[in-house]
Coordinates of N, CA and C in Angstrom, one line a residue:
Chain A
G1 N 241.4 178.4 82.4 CA 241.8 178.9 83.2 C 240.1 179.0 83.7
E2 N 239.9 179.8 85.1 CA 238.2 179.0 85.9 C 237.4 180.8 84.7
S3 N 236.2 180.2 84.8 CA 235.2 181.3 84.5 C 234.1 180.9 84.6
V4 N 233.4 181.8 84.4 CA 231.1 181.7 84.8 C 230.9 181.3 83.0
G5 N 230.0 180.5 83.1 CA 229.4 180.1 81.9 C 227.8 179.9 82.2
L6 N 227.5 180.3 81.0 CA 225.9 179.4 80.9 C 225.6 178.2 80.2
H7 N 224.6 177.4 80.8 CA 224.5 176.3 80.3 C 224.3 176.6 78.8
L8 N 223.1 176.6 78.5 CA 222.8 177.3 77.4 C 222.5 178.3 76.3
P9 N 222.6 178.5 75.6 CA 223.1 180.0 74.9 C 221.3 180.6 74.3
T10 N 220.9 179.8 74.4 CA 219.1 180.1 73.8 C 218.3 179.6 74.7
L11 N 217.1 180.6 74.9 CA 215.8 179.7 75.5 C 214.8 180.5 75.3
S12 N 213.6 179.3 74.7 CA 212.2 180.1 74.0 C 211.2 179.8 74.8
V13 N 210.2 180.6 75.8 CA 209.5 180.2 76.3 C 208.4 180.9 76.2
Q14 N 207.1 180.1 76.4 CA 205.9 180.9 76.3 C 205.0 181.7 77.5
E15 N 204.7 183.0 76.8 CA 203.6 183.7 77.8 C 203.7 183.2 78.9
G16 N 203.5 183.3 80.4 CA 202.6 183.1 81.0 C 203.6 181.4 82.1
D17 N 204.6 181.2 81.0 CA 205.3 180.1 81.9 C 206.5 180.6 82.5
N18 N 207.0 179.6 83.7 CA 208.2 180.2 83.9 C 209.4 180.1 83.8
S19 N 210.3 180.9 83.9 CA 211.5 180.6 83.1 C 212.9 180.0 84.2
I20 N 213.6 179.2 83.8 CA 214.7 178.8 84.7 C 215.8 178.9 83.0
I21 N 216.7 179.9 83.8 CA 217.9 180.3 83.3 C 219.5 179.4 84.3
N22 N 220.5 178.6 83.5 CA 221.6 178.4 84.3 C 222.7 179.3 84.4
C23 N 223.8 178.7 85.1 CA 224.5 179.1 84.9 C 225.7 178.3 86.0
A24 N 226.9 177.6 85.4 CA 227.6 176.8 85.6 C 229.2 178.0 86.4
Y25 N 229.4 177.8 87.3 CA 231.1 178.3 87.5 C 232.0 177.5 88.4
S26 N 232.9 177.7 88.4 CA 234.6 176.7 88.1 C 235.1 177.4 89.0
N27 N 235.0 178.6 90.1 CA 235.3 179.2 90.9 C 235.5 178.4 92.2
S28 N 235.8 177.9 92.9 CA 235.3 178.1 94.3 C 235.3 178.7 95.3
A29 N 236.1 180.1 94.8 CA 236.8 180.5 95.7 C 235.8 182.0 95.4
S30 N 235.1 182.1 94.6 CA 233.8 183.1 94.3 C 232.5 183.0 95.4
D31 N 231.9 184.3 96.1 CA 231.4 184.5 96.9 C 230.1 185.6 96.5
Y32 N 230.2 185.6 95.3 CA 229.1 186.8 95.4 C 229.2 186.7 93.7
F33 N 227.4 187.0 93.3 CA 226.8 186.6 92.1 C 226.0 187.0 91.9
I34 N 225.6 187.6 90.4 CA 225.0 188.6 90.1 C 224.4 188.0 89.1
W35 N 222.8 188.3 88.9 CA 222.5 188.0 87.5 C 222.3 189.9 86.7
Y36 N 222.3 189.5 85.3 CA 221.8 191.1 85.0 C 221.4 190.6 83.6
K37 N 220.2 191.8 83.1 CA 219.4 191.4 82.0 C 219.9 192.8 81.2
Q38 N 220.2 192.3 79.8 CA 220.5 193.3 78.4 C 219.5 193.0 77.4
E39 N 219.1 194.6 76.9 CA 218.0 194.3 76.1 C 219.2 195.4 75.1
S40 N 218.1 194.7 74.0 CA 219.1 195.0 72.5 C 219.6 196.4 72.3
G41 N 221.1 196.9 72.6 CA 221.6 197.8 72.4 C 221.5 198.8 74.0
K42 N 221.5 198.3 74.9 CA 221.5 198.8 75.8 C 222.4 198.7 76.7
G43 N 223.2 199.0 78.0 CA 223.7 198.0 78.8 C 222.8 197.3 80.2
P44 N 223.7 196.5 80.6 CA 223.2 195.3 81.4 C 222.3 196.0 82.4
Q45 N 221.7 195.3 82.6 CA 220.7 195.9 84.1 C 220.7 194.8 85.0
F46 N 220.9 195.6 85.9 CA 221.1 194.5 87.4 C 219.7 194.0 88.1
I47 N 219.7 192.6 87.9 CA 218.5 191.6 88.0 C 218.5 191.5 89.9
I48 N 219.5 191.1 89.7 CA 219.8 190.3 91.5 C 221.1 189.8 92.0
D49 N 221.2 190.0 92.9 CA 222.1 189.2 93.4 C 221.5 188.3 94.9
I50 N 223.3 187.7 94.9 CA 223.2 186.8 96.4 C 224.6 186.5 96.5
R51 N 225.2 186.1 97.9 CA 226.1 186.1 98.1 C 226.2 184.6 98.8
S52 N 227.5 184.2 99.1 CA 228.0 182.4 98.9 C 227.3 182.0 100.5
N53 N 226.8 182.3 101.9 CA 226.2 182.2 102.8 C 225.1 182.2 102.4
M54 N 224.4 182.0 101.4 CA 222.9 182.0 101.2 C 222.5 181.2 99.9
D55 N 221.4 180.3 100.1 CA 221.3 179.4 99.3 C 219.8 180.0 98.0
K56 N 219.8 180.5 98.4 CA 218.4 181.6 97.5 C 217.9 182.8 98.2
R57 N 217.7 183.7 97.0 CA 216.9 185.2 97.3 C 216.2 185.0 96.5
Q58 N 215.0 186.2 96.5 CA 213.9 186.2 95.6 C 213.6 187.8 95.4
G59 N 213.5 188.3 94.5 CA 213.2 189.2 94.6 C 211.2 189.9 93.6
Q60 N 211.4 190.8 93.1 CA 210.0 190.6 92.2 C 209.5 189.8 90.9
R61 N 209.4 188.8 91.2 CA 209.4 188.0 90.0 C 210.3 186.6 89.1
V62 N 211.4 186.7 90.9 CA 212.6 186.5 90.3 C 213.1 185.9 91.7
T63 N 214.0 184.8 91.0 CA 214.3 184.0 92.3 C 215.8 183.7 91.8
V64 N 216.9 183.5 92.7 CA 218.2 183.2 92.2 C 218.5 181.9 93.5
L65 N 219.2 180.8 93.0 CA 219.1 179.9 93.3 C 220.8 179.5 93.4
L66 N 221.6 179.2 94.1 CA 223.1 178.9 94.8 C 223.1 178.0 95.1
N67 N 224.0 176.7 94.3 CA 224.2 175.3 94.8 C 225.7 175.1 94.3
K68 N 226.4 175.7 95.8 CA 227.6 175.4 96.0 C 228.7 174.2 96.0
T69 N 227.9 173.6 96.0 CA 228.7 171.9 96.2 C 228.4 171.5 94.8
V70 N 227.5 172.2 93.9 CA 228.2 171.8 92.5 C 228.5 173.0 91.6
K71 N 228.6 174.1 92.4 CA 228.7 175.2 91.7 C 227.9 175.4 90.8
H72 N 227.0 175.8 91.1 CA 225.4 176.1 90.0 C 224.6 177.1 90.6
L73 N 224.4 178.0 89.5 CA 223.5 179.3 90.2 C 222.5 179.7 88.7
S74 N 221.1 179.4 89.5 CA 220.3 179.5 88.2 C 219.3 180.4 89.0
L75 N 218.7 181.0 87.7 CA 218.1 182.3 87.6 C 216.4 182.1 87.3
Q76 N 215.2 182.0 87.9 CA 214.0 181.8 88.0 C 213.1 183.0 87.9
I77 N 212.3 183.0 86.6 CA 211.6 183.8 86.1 C 209.9 183.8 86.2
A78 N 209.7 184.1 87.3 CA 207.8 183.4 87.5 C 207.0 184.0 86.2
A79 N 206.0 183.4 85.7 CA 205.3 184.2 84.8 C 205.6 185.0 83.7
T80 N 207.0 184.5 83.0 CA 207.1 185.5 81.8 C 206.6 186.3 81.1
Q81 N 206.8 187.8 80.7 CA 206.3 188.5 80.2 C 207.0 188.6 78.9
P82 N 206.5 189.2 77.8 CA 207.4 189.8 76.5 C 208.8 190.7 76.8
G83 N 208.3 191.3 77.7 CA 209.0 193.1 78.5 C 210.6 191.7 78.9
D84 N 210.8 190.2 79.1 CA 211.3 189.8 79.5 C 212.4 189.1 78.7
S85 N 212.3 189.1 77.6 CA 212.5 189.1 76.4 C 214.6 189.5 76.5
A86 N 215.1 189.1 76.3 CA 216.6 189.8 76.7 C 217.5 188.6 76.6
V87 N 219.1 189.3 77.1 CA 220.3 188.6 77.0 C 220.2 188.4 78.7
Y88 N 220.7 187.4 79.1 CA 220.7 187.4 81.0 C 221.9 186.8 80.8
F89 N 222.4 187.6 81.5 CA 223.8 187.6 82.3 C 224.2 186.5 83.5
C90 N 225.0 185.6 83.8 CA 225.3 185.8 85.5 C 227.2 186.3 86.0
A91 N 227.1 186.9 86.6 CA 228.7 187.0 86.6 C 229.1 186.6 88.0
E92 N 230.2 186.7 88.3 CA 231.0 186.2 89.4 C 232.2 186.9 90.4
N93 N 232.0 187.2 91.3 CA 233.5 187.6 91.8 C 233.6 187.4 93.1
I94 N 235.0 187.9 93.8 CA 236.0 186.8 94.6 C 236.0 187.9 95.6
E95 N 235.6 187.6 96.9 CA 236.4 188.6 97.7 C 237.3 189.0 97.9
N96 N 237.6 190.7 97.8 CA 238.7 191.3 97.8 C 239.4 191.3 96.6
D97 N 238.4 191.1 95.2 CA 238.8 191.2 93.9 C 238.1 192.4 93.7
Y98 N 238.8 193.2 92.8 CA 237.5 193.9 92.6 C 236.8 193.8 91.4
K99 N 237.3 193.2 90.5 CA 236.6 192.3 88.8 C 235.5 191.4 89.2
L100 N 234.5 191.5 88.1 CA 233.9 190.6 87.9 C 233.9 189.8 87.0
S101 N 233.6 188.6 86.3 CA 233.9 187.5 85.4 C 232.5 187.7 85.4
F102 N 232.1 187.4 83.9 CA 231.1 187.3 83.2 C 230.9 186.2 82.1
G103 N 229.2 185.4 82.1 CA 229.4 184.3 81.3 C 228.9 184.9 80.1
A104 N 228.9 183.9 79.2 CA 228.5 184.4 77.9 C 227.2 184.9 77.5
G105 N 226.5 184.2 78.7 CA 225.2 185.3 78.6 C 223.4 183.9 77.6
T106 N 222.4 184.0 77.9 CA 221.5 183.2 77.3 C 220.6 184.1 76.8
T107 N 220.2 184.1 75.9 CA 219.3 184.6 74.7 C 218.0 184.0 75.5
V108 N 216.7 184.9 76.0 CA 215.8 184.5 76.3 C 214.6 185.2 75.1
T109 N 213.9 184.4 74.6 CA 212.6 184.8 73.5 C 211.7 184.6 74.2
V110 N 210.2 185.2 74.6 CA 209.1 185.1 74.8 C 207.9 185.1 74.1
R111 N 207.3 183.9 73.9 CA 206.7 183.6 72.9 C 205.0 184.0 73.2
A112 N 204.1 184.9 72.2 CA 203.0 185.3 72.9 C 202.2 184.1 72.5
Chain B
D1 N 219.2 212.7 89.5 CA 219.1 212.0 89.3 C 220.3 211.3 88.8
G2 N 220.7 210.0 89.6 CA 221.9 209.2 89.4 C 222.0 208.8 89.0
G3 N 223.2 208.0 88.1 CA 223.8 206.9 87.3 C 224.7 207.2 86.6
I4 N 225.2 206.6 85.6 CA 226.3 206.5 84.7 C 226.1 207.1 82.9
T5 N 226.7 207.9 82.8 CA 226.2 208.2 81.3 C 227.7 207.7 80.3
Q6 N 227.4 207.5 79.4 CA 228.6 207.7 78.2 C 227.9 208.4 77.2
S7 N 228.8 209.0 76.7 CA 228.7 209.7 75.1 C 230.0 209.2 74.2
P8 N 229.7 209.5 73.0 CA 228.7 209.7 72.7 C 227.8 208.2 72.2
K9 N 226.6 208.0 71.8 CA 226.0 206.8 72.1 C 226.9 205.9 70.2
Y10 N 226.9 206.9 69.2 CA 227.5 205.8 68.4 C 228.4 206.6 67.7
L11 N 229.9 205.6 67.3 CA 230.9 206.7 67.3 C 231.2 206.1 65.8
F12 N 231.6 207.0 65.0 CA 232.3 206.3 64.0 C 234.3 206.2 63.6
R13 N 234.7 205.9 63.5 CA 236.7 205.9 63.2 C 236.7 205.8 62.0
K14 N 238.0 206.4 61.7 CA 238.7 206.1 60.2 C 239.8 205.7 60.8
E15 N 240.5 204.4 59.7 CA 241.7 204.2 60.1 C 242.4 204.9 60.5
G16 N 243.8 204.7 61.8 CA 244.6 205.3 62.2 C 244.4 206.4 63.2
Q17 N 243.1 206.6 63.4 CA 242.4 207.8 64.2 C 242.1 207.2 65.7
N18 N 242.6 208.2 66.4 CA 242.5 207.6 68.1 C 241.1 208.2 68.3
V19 N 240.4 208.1 69.4 CA 239.1 208.5 70.1 C 238.7 208.0 70.9
T20 N 238.5 208.9 71.9 CA 237.7 208.8 73.1 C 236.9 208.5 73.8
L21 N 236.1 207.9 74.4 CA 234.3 207.7 74.7 C 234.7 207.8 76.3
S22 N 233.4 208.8 76.7 CA 233.3 209.3 77.7 C 232.6 208.6 78.6
C23 N 232.9 208.6 80.1 CA 232.1 207.8 81.2 C 232.0 208.5 81.9
E24 N 230.9 208.8 82.8 CA 230.8 209.8 84.2 C 229.4 209.0 84.8
Q25 N 229.8 209.2 86.2 CA 229.4 209.2 87.4 C 229.1 209.7 88.9
N26 N 227.6 210.0 88.7 CA 227.3 210.6 90.2 C 226.9 209.7 91.4
L27 N 227.9 208.5 90.9 CA 227.1 207.9 92.1 C 228.3 207.8 93.3
N28 N 229.3 208.0 93.3 CA 230.5 208.7 94.2 C 230.7 207.2 94.6
H29 N 231.0 206.4 93.3 CA 231.6 205.4 93.3 C 233.0 205.2 93.2
D30 N 234.0 204.6 93.8 CA 235.5 204.4 93.9 C 236.0 203.9 92.4
A31 N 234.9 203.1 92.0 CA 236.1 201.8 91.3 C 234.9 202.1 89.7
M32 N 235.5 202.0 89.0 CA 235.0 202.1 87.5 C 235.4 200.9 86.7
Y33 N 234.9 200.7 85.5 CA 235.4 199.8 84.4 C 235.1 200.1 83.2
W34 N 235.8 199.7 82.4 CA 235.4 199.8 80.5 C 236.0 198.0 80.5
Y35 N 234.5 197.8 79.2 CA 233.9 196.4 79.1 C 234.2 196.5 77.9
R36 N 234.4 195.3 77.1 CA 233.8 195.3 75.4 C 233.1 194.1 75.3
Q37 N 232.6 194.3 74.5 CA 231.3 193.4 74.0 C 231.1 193.6 72.4
D38 N 231.6 191.8 71.9 CA 231.5 191.9 70.4 C 230.1 191.1 70.0
P39 N 229.4 190.4 69.3 CA 228.0 190.5 68.8 C 228.3 189.1 69.7
G40 N 227.0 188.8 70.0 CA 226.8 187.4 70.4 C 227.5 187.4 71.7
Q41 N 228.2 188.4 72.5 CA 229.3 187.4 73.1 C 229.0 188.4 74.9
G42 N 230.0 187.7 75.5 CA 229.8 188.3 77.2 C 230.6 189.5 77.1
L43 N 231.3 189.7 78.1 CA 231.7 191.0 78.2 C 233.2 190.6 78.8
R44 N 234.1 191.6 77.9 CA 235.4 191.4 78.5 C 235.8 192.5 78.8
L45 N 237.0 192.8 79.9 CA 237.5 193.6 80.4 C 238.6 194.6 80.2
I46 N 238.4 195.8 79.7 CA 239.6 196.5 79.3 C 240.3 197.0 80.4
Y47 N 240.3 198.0 80.8 CA 240.7 198.7 81.9 C 240.0 199.0 83.2
Y48 N 240.2 198.8 84.7 CA 239.8 199.3 85.5 C 240.3 199.8 86.2
S49 N 240.3 200.5 87.4 CA 239.9 202.0 87.9 C 239.5 201.8 89.6
Q50 N 240.2 201.3 91.1 CA 240.0 201.7 92.1 C 239.9 202.9 92.5
I51 N 240.1 203.4 92.2 CA 240.5 205.2 92.9 C 241.1 206.2 91.9
V52 N 241.1 207.2 92.3 CA 241.8 208.2 91.5 C 243.3 208.0 91.6
N53 N 243.5 208.2 90.0 CA 245.0 208.5 89.7 C 245.5 207.1 89.8
D54 N 244.4 206.4 89.7 CA 245.0 204.9 89.7 C 244.4 203.9 88.5
F55 N 244.6 203.0 87.7 CA 244.1 202.3 87.1 C 244.9 200.9 87.0
Q56 N 244.1 199.6 86.7 CA 244.8 198.8 85.9 C 244.3 198.0 84.5
K57 N 245.6 197.1 84.2 CA 244.6 196.4 82.6 C 244.0 195.7 83.2
G58 N 243.0 195.3 82.4 CA 241.9 193.9 81.8 C 243.0 192.7 81.6
D59 N 242.0 192.3 80.7 CA 242.2 191.0 79.7 C 242.2 191.3 78.6
I60 N 242.0 192.7 77.8 CA 242.7 193.0 76.7 C 242.8 194.3 76.7
A61 N 243.4 195.0 77.3 CA 243.8 196.3 77.4 C 244.8 196.6 75.8
E62 N 245.3 195.9 75.1 CA 246.0 196.6 74.2 C 245.7 197.3 73.1
G63 N 245.8 197.9 72.8 CA 245.3 199.2 72.3 C 244.4 200.1 72.8
Y64 N 244.3 200.0 74.1 CA 243.5 201.3 74.4 C 244.1 201.7 75.9
S65 N 243.4 203.0 76.4 CA 244.2 203.7 77.3 C 242.9 204.2 77.7
V66 N 243.5 204.2 79.2 CA 242.5 205.4 80.5 C 243.1 206.8 81.2
S67 N 242.0 207.0 81.9 CA 242.8 208.3 82.9 C 241.8 208.2 83.7
R68 N 242.4 208.6 85.3 CA 240.8 208.6 86.1 C 241.6 209.7 86.9
E69 N 241.4 211.5 86.0 CA 241.9 212.3 86.9 C 240.7 212.9 87.9
K70 N 239.4 212.3 87.9 CA 238.3 212.6 88.8 C 237.9 211.3 89.0
K71 N 237.0 211.5 90.2 CA 236.1 210.6 90.6 C 235.1 210.2 89.8
E72 N 234.5 211.2 89.0 CA 233.7 211.1 88.6 C 234.0 210.5 86.9
S73 N 234.9 210.3 86.7 CA 235.1 210.1 85.1 C 236.3 209.1 85.0
F74 N 236.1 208.6 83.9 CA 237.0 207.7 83.4 C 236.7 207.3 82.1
P75 N 237.6 207.9 81.1 CA 237.5 207.8 79.9 C 238.4 207.1 79.0
L76 N 237.8 206.3 78.3 CA 238.9 205.4 77.3 C 239.3 206.0 76.1
T77 N 240.3 205.8 75.8 CA 240.8 206.2 74.3 C 241.2 204.8 73.6
V78 N 240.4 204.5 72.4 CA 240.6 203.6 71.8 C 242.0 204.2 70.5
T79 N 243.1 203.6 70.2 CA 243.9 204.0 69.2 C 244.1 203.4 68.3
S80 N 245.0 204.1 67.8 CA 244.9 203.3 66.4 C 245.8 202.0 66.0
A81 N 246.5 202.0 67.5 CA 247.0 200.6 67.6 C 246.7 199.2 67.7
Q82 N 244.8 199.5 67.8 CA 243.5 198.8 68.4 C 243.3 198.2 66.8
K83 N 243.6 196.9 66.2 CA 243.1 196.7 65.1 C 241.5 196.2 64.7
N84 N 241.3 196.1 65.8 CA 239.6 195.5 65.1 C 239.0 196.3 66.7
P85 N 238.3 197.7 66.1 CA 238.0 198.0 67.5 C 236.4 198.1 67.4
T86 N 236.1 197.5 66.3 CA 234.2 197.8 66.1 C 233.7 196.8 67.1
A87 N 233.1 197.3 68.5 CA 232.1 196.7 69.4 C 231.5 197.8 69.9
F88 N 230.9 197.2 71.1 CA 229.9 197.9 71.6 C 230.8 198.0 73.3
Y89 N 231.3 199.8 73.9 CA 231.8 199.5 74.7 C 231.0 199.8 76.1
L90 N 231.2 199.5 76.8 CA 230.3 199.6 77.8 C 231.4 200.4 79.5
C91 N 230.6 201.4 79.9 CA 231.6 201.4 80.9 C 230.3 200.9 82.3
A92 N 231.2 200.7 83.7 CA 230.5 200.7 84.9 C 231.2 200.6 86.1
S93 N 230.6 201.3 87.2 CA 231.3 201.5 88.9 C 230.7 200.3 89.3
Q94 N 231.0 200.9 90.6 CA 231.1 199.5 91.6 C 230.5 200.0 92.8
T95 N 230.2 199.3 93.6 CA 229.4 199.9 94.7 C 230.4 199.3 95.6
R96 N 230.6 199.3 97.2 CA 231.9 198.8 97.9 C 231.2 197.4 98.3
G97 N 229.8 196.9 98.1 CA 229.4 195.6 98.0 C 229.7 194.8 96.7
G98 N 229.8 195.5 96.0 CA 230.7 194.5 95.0 C 229.5 194.7 93.4
Q99 N 228.6 195.5 93.8 CA 227.7 195.5 92.8 C 227.8 196.6 91.4
E100 N 227.9 195.9 89.7 CA 228.1 197.3 89.1 C 227.4 197.2 88.3
F101 N 227.0 198.4 88.3 CA 226.1 199.4 87.1 C 226.8 199.8 86.4
F102 N 226.0 199.5 84.7 CA 226.2 200.0 83.9 C 225.5 201.2 83.2
G103 N 226.0 201.8 82.3 CA 226.0 203.1 81.8 C 225.2 202.4 80.1
P104 N 224.8 203.3 79.5 CA 224.1 203.3 78.2 C 225.1 202.1 76.7
G105 N 226.2 202.6 76.9 CA 227.0 202.0 76.1 C 227.3 202.9 74.9
T106 N 228.4 202.4 73.9 CA 228.6 203.2 72.9 C 229.1 202.3 72.2
R107 N 228.6 202.2 70.6 CA 229.1 201.7 69.9 C 229.7 202.3 68.9
L108 N 230.7 201.9 68.7 CA 231.6 202.3 67.8 C 232.2 201.4 66.2
T109 N 232.1 202.4 65.4 CA 232.3 201.2 64.4 C 233.5 202.3 63.3
V110 N 234.4 201.1 63.0 CA 235.4 201.4 62.2 C 235.1 201.5 60.8
L111 N 235.2 203.0 60.4 CA 234.7 202.9 58.7 C 236.1 202.6 57.6

């Protein structure tokens, strides 16, 4: 079946560097995408979202890029900090469908 | 202080017991969700409710039951029919724009 997934299960980043986390999706009908951050033992926390009528959206230190041609989503974190260490999930939604589909997650570890 | 609360934070169940996990939200959201998360895995949908007195099965509903008698509350019961219930359970509610907000989770362990 169609699902959302991430390219790499783990990512190690030097503090201060930029991080790029990737996500591939296969459902061409998906029109809304969200990135979540989950710290150990806690619930996922909303980071940023993007709709399919956009290619790029920026937040505070984060940027989400959407390439609908190749069905690819990425999350860029600028100047990665130790507090950014967590599991990052992408999720997709189809218009008029109440359900989100989640990928398996990428574990980001920030090296001091 | 708006948000989603889940209780208890930790729950222990004996074999053959039913247990109920609480989820409350004061965000005035219509839609609410229950997910299960196993170590190193993503979120799998158990049940969801789009409106009071209505709910639908998700991908892994067997061994679970829910009710939605009030807009603010969406409790999940893990029944004895669920053979492998040890997991981290997450409740969420959704804005009309599709954004889901999550509670802090309940960790259930079978003794």
